[in-house]
Amino acid sequence: MTADETWLAEAVALAQQNVADGGGPFGAVIVADGVVIARGQNRVTRDVDPTAHAEVTAIRIACRERGDFSLAGAVLYASCEPCPLCVSASLWSRLDRVVFAADRHDAARGGFDDRDFYELFARDPGTWPMRVEALGGTLELDPRAPFDAWLAKTDRVHY
């Protein structure tokens, strides 16, 4: 068994255990230099948090462990193909790689169909079921002021 297969098997085992414990069927492991730095399970219903996906949970733990928002040099092993939320979190955390077991079609068969989200992002936001609208031009305050303040801040942490 390769190292990738070993870590992926652990992610799948975490997902199975989570189901047994009343959670969703997703698990994740983050590894750097051959060492686990975080494990995560889907905690959406347990924590009443729609963002508490296994991958996001693992990313949060790994960043706290590292004391850094960057997980450069680390690999995320996920029991299932990450949804758009988890792919975005993986990109923002600068993981080197994401490796997954089951795919989005397996997830859909299990009742977790992200197909609508993938298709939604390809469409004009004006057609989305949730309105997303810019009103910045109607404010008394300049909506660009926070960015101007950020750029003027000499001790900002670049990310």
mmCIF file with all atom_site columns, C-alpha atoms in Angstrom, residues 31-109:
data_model
loop_
_atom_site.group_PDB
_atom_site.id
_atom_site.type_symbol
_atom_site.label_atom_id
_atom_site.label_alt_id
_atom_site.label_comp_id
_atom_site.label_asym_id
_atom_site.label_entity_id
_atom_site.label_seq_id
_atom_site.pdbx_PDB_ins_code
_atom_site.Cartn_x
_atom_site.Cartn_y
_atom_site.Cartn_z
_atom_site.occupancy
_atom_site.B_iso_or_equiv
_atom_site.pdbx_formal_charge
_atom_site.auth_seq_id
_atom_site.auth_comp_id
_atom_site.auth_asym_id
_atom_site.auth_atom_id
_atom_site.pdbx_PDB_model_num
ATOM 1  C CA . VAL A 1 31  ? -0.549  15.205 6.257  1.00 0.00 ? 31  VAL A CA 1
ATOM 2  C CA . ALA A 1 32  ? 2.759   17.059 6.018  1.00 0.00 ? 32  ALA A CA 1
ATOM 3  C CA . ASP A 1 33  ? 6.137   15.355 5.825  1.00 0.00 ? 33  ASP A CA 1
ATOM 4  C CA . GLY A 1 34  ? 4.536   11.976 6.474  1.00 0.00 ? 34  GLY A CA 1
ATOM 5  C CA . VAL A 1 35  ? 2.881   13.121 9.718  1.00 0.00 ? 35  VAL A CA 1
ATOM 6  C CA . VAL A 1 36  ? -0.832  13.714 10.335 1.00 0.00 ? 36  VAL A CA 1
ATOM 7  C CA . ILE A 1 37  ? -1.392  17.310 11.396 1.00 0.00 ? 37  ILE A CA 1
ATOM 8  C CA . ALA A 1 38  ? -5.188  17.167 11.443 1.00 0.00 ? 38  ALA A CA 1
ATOM 9  C CA . ARG A 1 39  ? -8.187  14.921 11.072 1.00 0.00 ? 39  ARG A CA 1
ATOM 10 C CA . GLY A 1 40  ? -11.712 16.073 10.363 1.00 0.00 ? 40  GLY A CA 1
ATOM 11 C CA . GLN A 1 41  ? -15.177 14.620 10.095 1.00 0.00 ? 41  GLN A CA 1
ATOM 12 C CA . ASN A 1 42  ? -18.355 16.156 8.789  1.00 0.00 ? 42  ASN A CA 1
ATOM 13 C CA . ARG A 1 43  ? -19.916 18.066 11.693 1.00 0.00 ? 43  ARG A CA 1
ATOM 14 C CA . VAL A 1 44  ? -22.682 19.933 9.862  1.00 0.00 ? 44  VAL A CA 1
ATOM 15 C CA . THR A 1 45  ? -25.598 18.516 11.834 1.00 0.00 ? 45  THR A CA 1
ATOM 16 C CA . ARG A 1 46  ? -23.657 17.992 15.071 1.00 0.00 ? 46  ARG A CA 1
ATOM 17 C CA . ASP A 1 47  ? -22.424 21.609 15.183 1.00 0.00 ? 47  ASP A CA 1
ATOM 18 C CA . VAL A 1 48  ? -25.424 23.094 13.324 1.00 0.00 ? 48  VAL A CA 1
ATOM 19 C CA . ASP A 1 49  ? -22.899 24.645 10.930 1.00 0.00 ? 49  ASP A CA 1
ATOM 20 C CA . PRO A 1 50  ? -23.354 24.263 7.169  1.00 0.00 ? 50  PRO A CA 1
ATOM 21 C CA . THR A 1 51  ? -19.637 25.000 6.655  1.00 0.00 ? 51  THR A CA 1
ATOM 22 C CA . ALA A 1 52  ? -18.421 22.244 9.011  1.00 0.00 ? 52  ALA A CA 1
ATOM 23 C CA . HIS A 1 53  ? -17.536 19.828 6.220  1.00 0.00 ? 53  HIS A CA 1
ATOM 24 C CA . ALA A 1 54  ? -14.833 17.259 7.013  1.00 0.00 ? 54  ALA A CA 1
ATOM 25 C CA . GLU A 1 55  ? -12.262 19.028 4.845  1.00 0.00 ? 55  GLU A CA 1
ATOM 26 C CA . VAL A 1 56  ? -12.997 22.472 6.304  1.00 0.00 ? 56  VAL A CA 1
ATOM 27 C CA . THR A 1 57  ? -12.912 21.039 9.829  1.00 0.00 ? 57  THR A CA 1
ATOM 28 C CA . ALA A 1 58  ? -9.523  19.443 9.142  1.00 0.00 ? 58  ALA A CA 1
ATOM 29 C CA . ILE A 1 59  ? -8.199  22.669 7.578  1.00 0.00 ? 59  ILE A CA 1
ATOM 30 C CA . ARG A 1 60  ? -9.272  24.684 10.636 1.00 0.00 ? 60  ARG A CA 1
ATOM 31 C CA . ILE A 1 61  ? -7.559  22.247 12.996 1.00 0.00 ? 61  ILE A CA 1
ATOM 32 C CA . ALA A 1 62  ? -4.393  22.064 10.857 1.00 0.00 ? 62  ALA A CA 1
ATOM 33 C CA . CYS A 1 63  ? -4.084  25.847 10.676 1.00 0.00 ? 63  CYS A CA 1
ATOM 34 C CA . ARG A 1 64  ? -4.466  26.135 14.460 1.00 0.00 ? 64  ARG A CA 1
ATOM 35 C CA . GLU A 1 65  ? -1.855  23.401 14.932 1.00 0.00 ? 65  GLU A CA 1
ATOM 36 C CA . ARG A 1 66  ? 0.566   25.167 12.613 1.00 0.00 ? 66  ARG A CA 1
ATOM 37 C CA . GLY A 1 67  ? -0.275  28.630 13.856 1.00 0.00 ? 67  GLY A CA 1
ATOM 38 C CA . ASP A 1 68  ? -0.560  29.695 10.238 1.00 0.00 ? 68  ASP A CA 1
ATOM 39 C CA . PHE A 1 69  ? -3.331  30.096 7.678  1.00 0.00 ? 69  PHE A CA 1
ATOM 40 C CA . SER A 1 70  ? -1.083  28.545 5.034  1.00 0.00 ? 70  SER A CA 1
ATOM 41 C CA . LEU A 1 71  ? -0.898  24.777 4.743  1.00 0.00 ? 71  LEU A CA 1
ATOM 42 C CA . ALA A 1 72  ? 1.740   24.877 2.013  1.00 0.00 ? 72  ALA A CA 1
ATOM 43 C CA . GLY A 1 73  ? 3.633   21.611 1.985  1.00 0.00 ? 73  GLY A CA 1
ATOM 44 C CA . ALA A 1 74  ? 0.619   19.613 3.186  1.00 0.00 ? 74  ALA A CA 1
ATOM 45 C CA . VAL A 1 75  ? -1.755  17.194 1.458  1.00 0.00 ? 75  VAL A CA 1
ATOM 46 C CA . LEU A 1 76  ? -5.461  16.807 2.159  1.00 0.00 ? 76  LEU A CA 1
ATOM 47 C CA . TYR A 1 77  ? -6.837  13.272 1.916  1.00 0.00 ? 77  TYR A CA 1
ATOM 48 C CA . ALA A 1 78  ? -10.627 13.232 1.655  1.00 0.00 ? 78  ALA A CA 1
ATOM 49 C CA . SER A 1 79  ? -12.996 10.289 1.725  1.00 0.00 ? 79  SER A CA 1
ATOM 50 C CA . CYS A 1 80  ? -14.945 11.918 -1.105 1.00 0.00 ? 80  CYS A CA 1
ATOM 51 C CA . GLU A 1 81  ? -14.312 14.446 -3.858 1.00 0.00 ? 81  GLU A CA 1
ATOM 52 C CA . PRO A 1 82  ? -14.408 17.858 -2.196 1.00 0.00 ? 82  PRO A CA 1
ATOM 53 C CA . CYS A 1 83  ? -17.433 20.028 -2.944 1.00 0.00 ? 83  CYS A CA 1
ATOM 54 C CA . PRO A 1 84  ? -16.971 23.594 -4.236 1.00 0.00 ? 84  PRO A CA 1
ATOM 55 C CA . LEU A 1 85  ? -16.824 24.939 -0.648 1.00 0.00 ? 85  LEU A CA 1
ATOM 56 C CA . CYS A 1 86  ? -14.053 22.501 0.280  1.00 0.00 ? 86  CYS A CA 1
ATOM 57 C CA . VAL A 1 87  ? -12.116 23.025 -2.943 1.00 0.00 ? 87  VAL A CA 1
ATOM 58 C CA . SER A 1 88  ? -12.196 26.763 -2.259 1.00 0.00 ? 88  SER A CA 1
ATOM 59 C CA . ALA A 1 89  ? -11.035 26.263 1.331  1.00 0.00 ? 89  ALA A CA 1
ATOM 60 C CA . SER A 1 90  ? -8.241  24.019 0.044  1.00 0.00 ? 90  SER A CA 1
ATOM 61 C CA . LEU A 1 91  ? -7.130  26.680 -2.407 1.00 0.00 ? 91  LEU A CA 1
ATOM 62 C CA . TRP A 1 92  ? -7.275  29.459 0.207  1.00 0.00 ? 92  TRP A CA 1
ATOM 63 C CA . SER A 1 93  ? -5.246  27.361 2.638  1.00 0.00 ? 93  SER A CA 1
ATOM 64 C CA . ARG A 1 94  ? -2.645  26.733 -0.060 1.00 0.00 ? 94  ARG A CA 1
ATOM 65 C CA . LEU A 1 95  ? -2.546  22.966 0.279  1.00 0.00 ? 95  LEU A CA 1
ATOM 66 C CA . ASP A 1 96  ? -0.105  21.363 -2.141 1.00 0.00 ? 96  ASP A CA 1
ATOM 67 C CA . ARG A 1 97  ? -2.491  18.601 -3.151 1.00 0.00 ? 97  ARG A CA 1
ATOM 68 C CA . VAL A 1 98  ? -5.924  17.118 -2.570 1.00 0.00 ? 98  VAL A CA 1
ATOM 69 C CA . VAL A 1 99  ? -6.437  13.368 -2.948 1.00 0.00 ? 99  VAL A CA 1
ATOM 70 C CA . PHE A 1 100 ? -9.900  11.816 -2.716 1.00 0.00 ? 100 PHE A CA 1
ATOM 71 C CA . ALA A 1 101 ? -11.532 8.379  -2.773 1.00 0.00 ? 101 ALA A CA 1
ATOM 72 C CA . ALA A 1 102 ? -15.234 8.413  -3.782 1.00 0.00 ? 102 ALA A CA 1
ATOM 73 C CA . ASP A 1 103 ? -16.269 10.958 -6.408 1.00 0.00 ? 103 ASP A CA 1
ATOM 74 C CA . ARG A 1 104 ? -19.114 13.459 -6.747 1.00 0.00 ? 104 ARG A CA 1
ATOM 75 C CA . HIS A 1 105 ? -21.315 10.832 -8.421 1.00 0.00 ? 105 HIS A CA 1
ATOM 76 C CA . ASP A 1 106 ? -20.912 8.500  -5.434 1.00 0.00 ? 106 ASP A CA 1
ATOM 77 C CA . ALA A 1 107 ? -21.849 11.426 -3.168 1.00 0.00 ? 107 ALA A CA 1
ATOM 78 C CA . ALA A 1 108 ? -24.937 12.164 -5.279 1.00 0.00 ? 108 ALA A CA 1
ATOM 79 C CA . ARG A 1 109 ? -26.001 8.524  -5.002 1.00 0.00 ? 109 ARG A CA 1
#
